[in-house]
PDB file of C-alpha atoms in Angstrom:
ATOM      1  CA  UNK A   1      21.850   0.855 -22.042  1.00 67.00           C
ATOM      2  CA  UNK A   2      20.225  -0.527 -18.937  1.00 73.00           C
ATOM      3  CA  UNK A   3      18.813   1.906 -16.384  1.00 77.00           C
ATOM      4  CA  UNK A   4      20.186   1.740 -12.841  1.00 76.00           C
ATOM      5  CA  UNK A   5      18.102   0.000 -10.196  1.00 78.00           C
ATOM      6  CA  UNK A   6      15.556   2.299  -8.556  1.00 83.00           C
ATOM      7  CA  UNK A   7      14.067   1.613  -5.131  1.00 80.00           C
ATOM      8  CA  UNK A   8      11.082   3.810  -5.974  1.00 82.00           C
ATOM      9  CA  UNK A   9      10.232   1.759  -9.071  1.00 86.00           C
ATOM     10  CA  UNK A  10      10.732  -1.516  -7.179  1.00 84.00           C
ATOM     11  CA  UNK A  11       8.524  -0.291  -4.313  1.00 83.00           C
ATOM     12  CA  UNK A  12       5.814   0.733  -6.768  1.00 84.00           C
ATOM     13  CA  UNK A  13       5.927  -2.645  -8.484  1.00 87.00           C
ATOM     14  CA  UNK A  14       6.033  -4.629  -5.209  1.00 89.00           C
ATOM     15  CA  UNK A  15       4.116  -2.633  -2.574  1.00 89.00           C
ATOM     16  CA  UNK A  16       3.667  -5.476  -0.072  1.00 90.00           C
ATOM     17  CA  UNK A  17       7.362  -6.375  -0.163  1.00 92.00           C
ATOM     18  CA  UNK A  18       8.456  -2.751   0.065  1.00 91.00           C
ATOM     19  CA  UNK A  19       6.107  -2.018   2.965  1.00 92.00           C
ATOM     20  CA  UNK A  20       7.311  -5.180   4.730  1.00 93.00           C
ATOM     21  CA  UNK A  21      10.902  -3.960   4.398  1.00 92.00           C
ATOM     22  CA  UNK A  22       9.821  -0.592   5.841  1.00 90.00           C
ATOM     23  CA  UNK A  23       8.030  -2.345   8.720  1.00 92.00           C
ATOM     24  CA  UNK A  24      11.109  -4.454   9.486  1.00 92.00           C
ATOM     25  CA  UNK A  25      13.319  -1.351   9.423  1.00 91.00           C
ATOM     26  CA  UNK A  26      10.992   0.446  11.854  1.00 90.00           C
ATOM     27  CA  UNK A  27      10.933  -2.581  14.170  1.00 90.00           C
ATOM     28  CA  UNK A  28      14.717  -2.979  14.132  1.00 90.00           C
ATOM     29  CA  UNK A  29      15.379   0.725  14.651  1.00 90.00           C
ATOM     30  CA  UNK A  30      12.932   1.215  17.511  1.00 87.00           C
ATOM     31  CA  UNK A  31      13.931  -2.073  19.156  1.00 85.00           C
ATOM     32  CA  UNK A  32      17.607  -1.144  18.991  1.00 86.00           C
ATOM     33  CA  UNK A  33      16.904   2.222  20.603  1.00 86.00           C
ATOM     34  CA  UNK A  34      14.744   0.715  23.367  1.00 81.00           C
ATOM     35  CA  UNK A  35      17.134  -2.156  24.057  1.00 80.00           C
ATOM     36  CA  UNK A  36      20.094   0.203  24.030  1.00 82.00           C
ATOM     37  CA  UNK A  37      18.418   2.435  26.598  1.00 78.00           C
ATOM     38  CA  UNK A  38      18.191  -0.204  29.311  1.00 76.00           C
ATOM     39  CA  UNK A  39      16.910  -3.618  30.304  1.00 74.00           C
ATOM     40  CA  UNK A  40      13.899  -5.273  28.724  1.00 68.00           C
ATOM     41  CA  UNK A  41      10.491  -4.665  30.224  1.00 65.00           C
ATOM     42  CA  UNK A  42       9.790  -7.441  32.718  1.00 63.00           C
ATOM     43  CA  UNK A  43       6.789  -8.807  30.787  1.00 64.00           C
ATOM     44  CA  UNK A  44       7.767 -11.909  28.850  1.00 70.00           C
ATOM     45  CA  UNK A  45      11.391 -11.380  27.848  1.00 76.00           C
ATOM     46  CA  UNK A  46      12.916 -10.828  24.444  1.00 79.00           C
ATOM     47  CA  UNK A  47      10.524 -13.055  22.466  1.00 81.00           C
ATOM     48  CA  UNK A  48       7.435 -11.278  23.824  1.00 80.00           C
ATOM     49  CA  UNK A  49       9.144  -7.931  23.215  1.00 82.00           C
ATOM     50  CA  UNK A  50       9.800  -8.749  19.545  1.00 84.00           C
ATOM     51  CA  UNK A  51       6.363 -10.338  19.014  1.00 86.00           C
ATOM     52  CA  UNK A  52       4.627  -7.250  20.392  1.00 85.00           C
ATOM     53  CA  UNK A  53       6.878  -5.078  18.241  1.00 87.00           C
ATOM     54  CA  UNK A  54       6.036  -7.148  15.150  1.00 90.00           C
ATOM     55  CA  UNK A  55       2.306  -6.723  15.853  1.00 90.00           C
ATOM     56  CA  UNK A  56       2.963  -3.007  16.175  1.00 89.00           C
ATOM     57  CA  UNK A  57       4.535  -2.704  12.713  1.00 92.00           C
ATOM     58  CA  UNK A  58       2.198  -5.130  10.924  1.00 93.00           C
ATOM     59  CA  UNK A  59      -0.081  -2.226   9.860  1.00 93.00           C
ATOM     60  CA  UNK A  60       2.865  -0.654   8.025  1.00 92.00           C
ATOM     61  CA  UNK A  61       3.350  -3.856   6.017  1.00 93.00           C
ATOM     62  CA  UNK A  62      -0.378  -4.013   5.186  1.00 93.00           C
ATOM     63  CA  UNK A  63      -0.964  -0.320   4.521  1.00 91.00           C
ATOM     64  CA  UNK A  64      -1.122  -0.353   0.699  1.00 89.00           C
ATOM     65  CA  UNK A  65      -2.107  -3.985   0.205  1.00 89.00           C
ATOM     66  CA  UNK A  66      -5.010  -3.999   2.700  1.00 91.00           C
ATOM     67  CA  UNK A  67      -5.565  -0.464   4.036  1.00 91.00           C
ATOM     68  CA  UNK A  68      -8.743  -1.225   5.989  1.00 92.00           C
ATOM     69  CA  UNK A  69      -7.069  -4.162   7.719  1.00 93.00           C
ATOM     70  CA  UNK A  70      -4.059  -1.938   8.428  1.00 93.00           C
ATOM     71  CA  UNK A  71      -6.281   0.541  10.281  1.00 93.00           C
ATOM     72  CA  UNK A  72      -7.917  -2.241  12.301  1.00 94.00           C
ATOM     73  CA  UNK A  73      -4.578  -3.851  13.180  1.00 93.00           C
ATOM     74  CA  UNK A  74      -3.100  -0.445  14.094  1.00 91.00           C
ATOM     75  CA  UNK A  75      -5.948   0.134  16.550  1.00 91.00           C
ATOM     76  CA  UNK A  76      -5.587  -3.384  17.973  1.00 91.00           C
ATOM     77  CA  UNK A  77      -1.801  -3.053  18.268  1.00 89.00           C
ATOM     78  CA  UNK A  78      -2.134   0.224  20.157  1.00 87.00           C
ATOM     79  CA  UNK A  79      -4.551  -1.328  22.652  1.00 87.00           C
ATOM     80  CA  UNK A  80      -2.361  -4.437  23.095  1.00 85.00           C
ATOM     81  CA  UNK A  81       0.744  -2.289  23.508  1.00 83.00           C
ATOM     82  CA  UNK A  82      -0.913  -0.088  26.117  1.00 81.00           C
ATOM     83  CA  UNK A  83      -2.340  -2.985  28.137  1.00 81.00           C
ATOM     84  CA  UNK A  84       0.669  -5.316  28.115  1.00 79.00           C
ATOM     85  CA  UNK A  85       3.608  -2.903  27.894  1.00 72.00           C
ATOM     86  CA  UNK A  86       5.590  -5.859  26.526  1.00 72.00           C
ATOM     87  CA  UNK A  87       6.996  -4.393  23.330  1.00 73.00           C
ATOM     88  CA  UNK A  88       8.628  -1.331  21.830  1.00 79.00           C
ATOM     89  CA  UNK A  89       6.475   1.698  21.009  1.00 81.00           C
ATOM     90  CA  UNK A  90       6.032   0.636  17.365  1.00 81.00           C
ATOM     91  CA  UNK A  91       2.220   1.128  17.295  1.00 84.00           C
ATOM     92  CA  UNK A  92       2.691   4.889  17.674  1.00 83.00           C
ATOM     93  CA  UNK A  93       4.813   5.048  14.527  1.00 86.00           C
ATOM     94  CA  UNK A  94       2.451   2.685  12.715  1.00 87.00           C
ATOM     95  CA  UNK A  95      -0.547   4.889  13.501  1.00 86.00           C
ATOM     96  CA  UNK A  96       1.155   7.879  11.895  1.00 87.00           C
ATOM     97  CA  UNK A  97       2.148   5.897   8.791  1.00 89.00           C
ATOM     98  CA  UNK A  98      -1.340   4.381   8.468  1.00 90.00           C
ATOM     99  CA  UNK A  99      -3.000   7.796   8.925  1.00 88.00           C
ATOM    100  CA  UNK A 100      -0.870   9.223   6.126  1.00 88.00           C
ATOM    101  CA  UNK A 101      -1.497   6.243   3.841  1.00 89.00           C
ATOM    102  CA  UNK A 102      -5.244   6.293   4.500  1.00 88.00           C
ATOM    103  CA  UNK A 103      -5.440   9.939   3.551  1.00 87.00           C
ATOM    104  CA  UNK A 104      -3.329   9.410   0.447  1.00 88.00           C
ATOM    105  CA  UNK A 105      -4.878   6.218  -0.932  1.00 88.00           C
ATOM    106  CA  UNK A 106      -8.455   5.828   0.329  1.00 90.00           C
ATOM    107  CA  UNK A 107     -11.599   7.637  -0.797  1.00 92.00           C
ATOM    108  CA  UNK A 108     -12.373  10.692   1.349  1.00 90.00           C
ATOM    109  CA  UNK A 109     -15.129   9.105   3.465  1.00 93.00           C
ATOM    110  CA  UNK A 110     -13.076   5.982   4.149  1.00 92.00           C
ATOM    111  CA  UNK A 111     -10.018   8.099   4.964  1.00 90.00           C
ATOM    112  CA  UNK A 112     -11.997  10.207   7.437  1.00 90.00           C
ATOM    113  CA  UNK A 113     -13.502   7.061   8.982  1.00 92.00           C
ATOM    114  CA  UNK A 114     -10.046   5.556   9.412  1.00 91.00           C
ATOM    115  CA  UNK A 115      -8.810   8.785  10.968  1.00 89.00           C
ATOM    116  CA  UNK A 116     -11.728   8.753  13.413  1.00 90.00           C
ATOM    117  CA  UNK A 117     -11.005   5.103  14.304  1.00 92.00           C
ATOM    118  CA  UNK A 118      -7.326   5.870  14.915  1.00 89.00           C
ATOM    119  CA  UNK A 119      -8.130   9.008  16.913  1.00 87.00           C
ATOM    120  CA  UNK A 120     -10.798   7.367  19.072  1.00 89.00           C
ATOM    121  CA  UNK A 121      -8.537   4.408  19.815  1.00 89.00           C
ATOM    122  CA  UNK A 122      -5.669   6.706  20.684  1.00 84.00           C
ATOM    123  CA  UNK A 123      -7.886   8.844  22.921  1.00 83.00           C
ATOM    124  CA  UNK A 124      -9.330   5.765  24.637  1.00 84.00           C
ATOM    125  CA  UNK A 125      -5.874   4.394  25.390  1.00 82.00           C
ATOM    126  CA  UNK A 126      -4.765   7.783  26.656  1.00 78.00           C
ATOM    127  CA  UNK A 127      -7.778   8.120  28.956  1.00 77.00           C
ATOM    128  CA  UNK A 128      -7.285   4.574  30.270  1.00 77.00           C
ATOM    129  CA  UNK A 129      -3.760   5.454  31.400  1.00 74.00           C
ATOM    130  CA  UNK A 130      -5.186   7.787  34.076  1.00 70.00           C
ATOM    131  CA  UNK A 131      -2.502  10.419  33.772  1.00 64.00           C
ATOM    132  CA  UNK A 132      -2.529  13.681  35.748  1.00 69.00           C
ATOM    133  CA  UNK A 133      -4.604  16.366  34.008  1.00 67.00           C
ATOM    134  CA  UNK A 134      -1.656  18.404  32.698  1.00 68.00           C
ATOM    135  CA  UNK A 135       0.090  15.368  31.264  1.00 67.00           C
ATOM    136  CA  UNK A 136      -3.155  14.063  29.780  1.00 65.00           C
ATOM    137  CA  UNK A 137      -3.873  17.324  27.963  1.00 70.00           C
ATOM    138  CA  UNK A 138      -0.277  17.596  26.720  1.00 68.00           C
ATOM    139  CA  UNK A 139      -0.242  14.035  25.398  1.00 67.00           C
ATOM    140  CA  UNK A 140      -3.692  14.417  23.835  1.00 70.00           C
ATOM    141  CA  UNK A 141      -2.723  17.628  22.031  1.00 73.00           C
ATOM    142  CA  UNK A 142       0.610  16.191  20.836  1.00 72.00           C
ATOM    143  CA  UNK A 143      -0.955  12.925  19.667  1.00 71.00           C
ATOM    144  CA  UNK A 144      -3.904  14.645  18.012  1.00 73.00           C
ATOM    145  CA  UNK A 145      -1.677  17.085  16.171  1.00 74.00           C
ATOM    146  CA  UNK A 146       0.642  14.296  15.020  1.00 75.00           C
ATOM    147  CA  UNK A 147      -2.313  12.346  13.588  1.00 74.00           C
ATOM    148  CA  UNK A 148      -3.742  15.443  11.909  1.00 74.00           C
ATOM    149  CA  UNK A 149      -0.421  16.374  10.354  1.00 74.00           C
ATOM    150  CA  UNK A 150       0.026  12.805   9.075  1.00 71.00           C
ATOM    151  CA  UNK A 151      -3.491  12.922   7.640  1.00 69.00           C
ATOM    152  CA  UNK A 152      -3.190  16.274   5.883  1.00 70.00           C
ATOM    153  CA  UNK A 153       0.378  16.036   4.600  1.00 63.00           C
TER     154      UNK A 153
END
C-alpha cells in the first residue's frame, strides 16, 4: 500500500522548493496584513512594495541551499528596508528564520559569525533611526532577545 503524501518528506527532499514556498507564504501573509491596515507607503507604489518584500524574504528561500548567502542577503534586505521604507517588514521575519537556520545547520563558529553579522546589522539600523532613548533601548532589547531565542531554540 502506498504511503500518504508527507510535506515533511517532500521538504526534506526538495529544500530549495520548500523554503521558496515558505518565503512566498511569509510575503503574502505580511503583505496582506500591511495592505489591509491602510494605504501603501508613498515610495514607489505596489510594484516597489512587492519587490522590496521579495528581497526581504529571499533569505528564507536561500537558508538551507546557501546559508552564508542567506545571512548576507538578510543583512542587505534589512538595510534596504530601513532606508527606503518601500516594502513590508519581511526582513525582520527573515532575520529570525535565518538566525534559527544558521544555528541549526552551520558549524558553531560560522553560526556565531552569522549571528554577530545579523546582530550588528540590526543594531546599526536601529541606531540610524535616531529614536528617543527609551524607545531605542526597548527596541534593542526586544530585537536582541528575539535573535537570541531564534539562535538557541
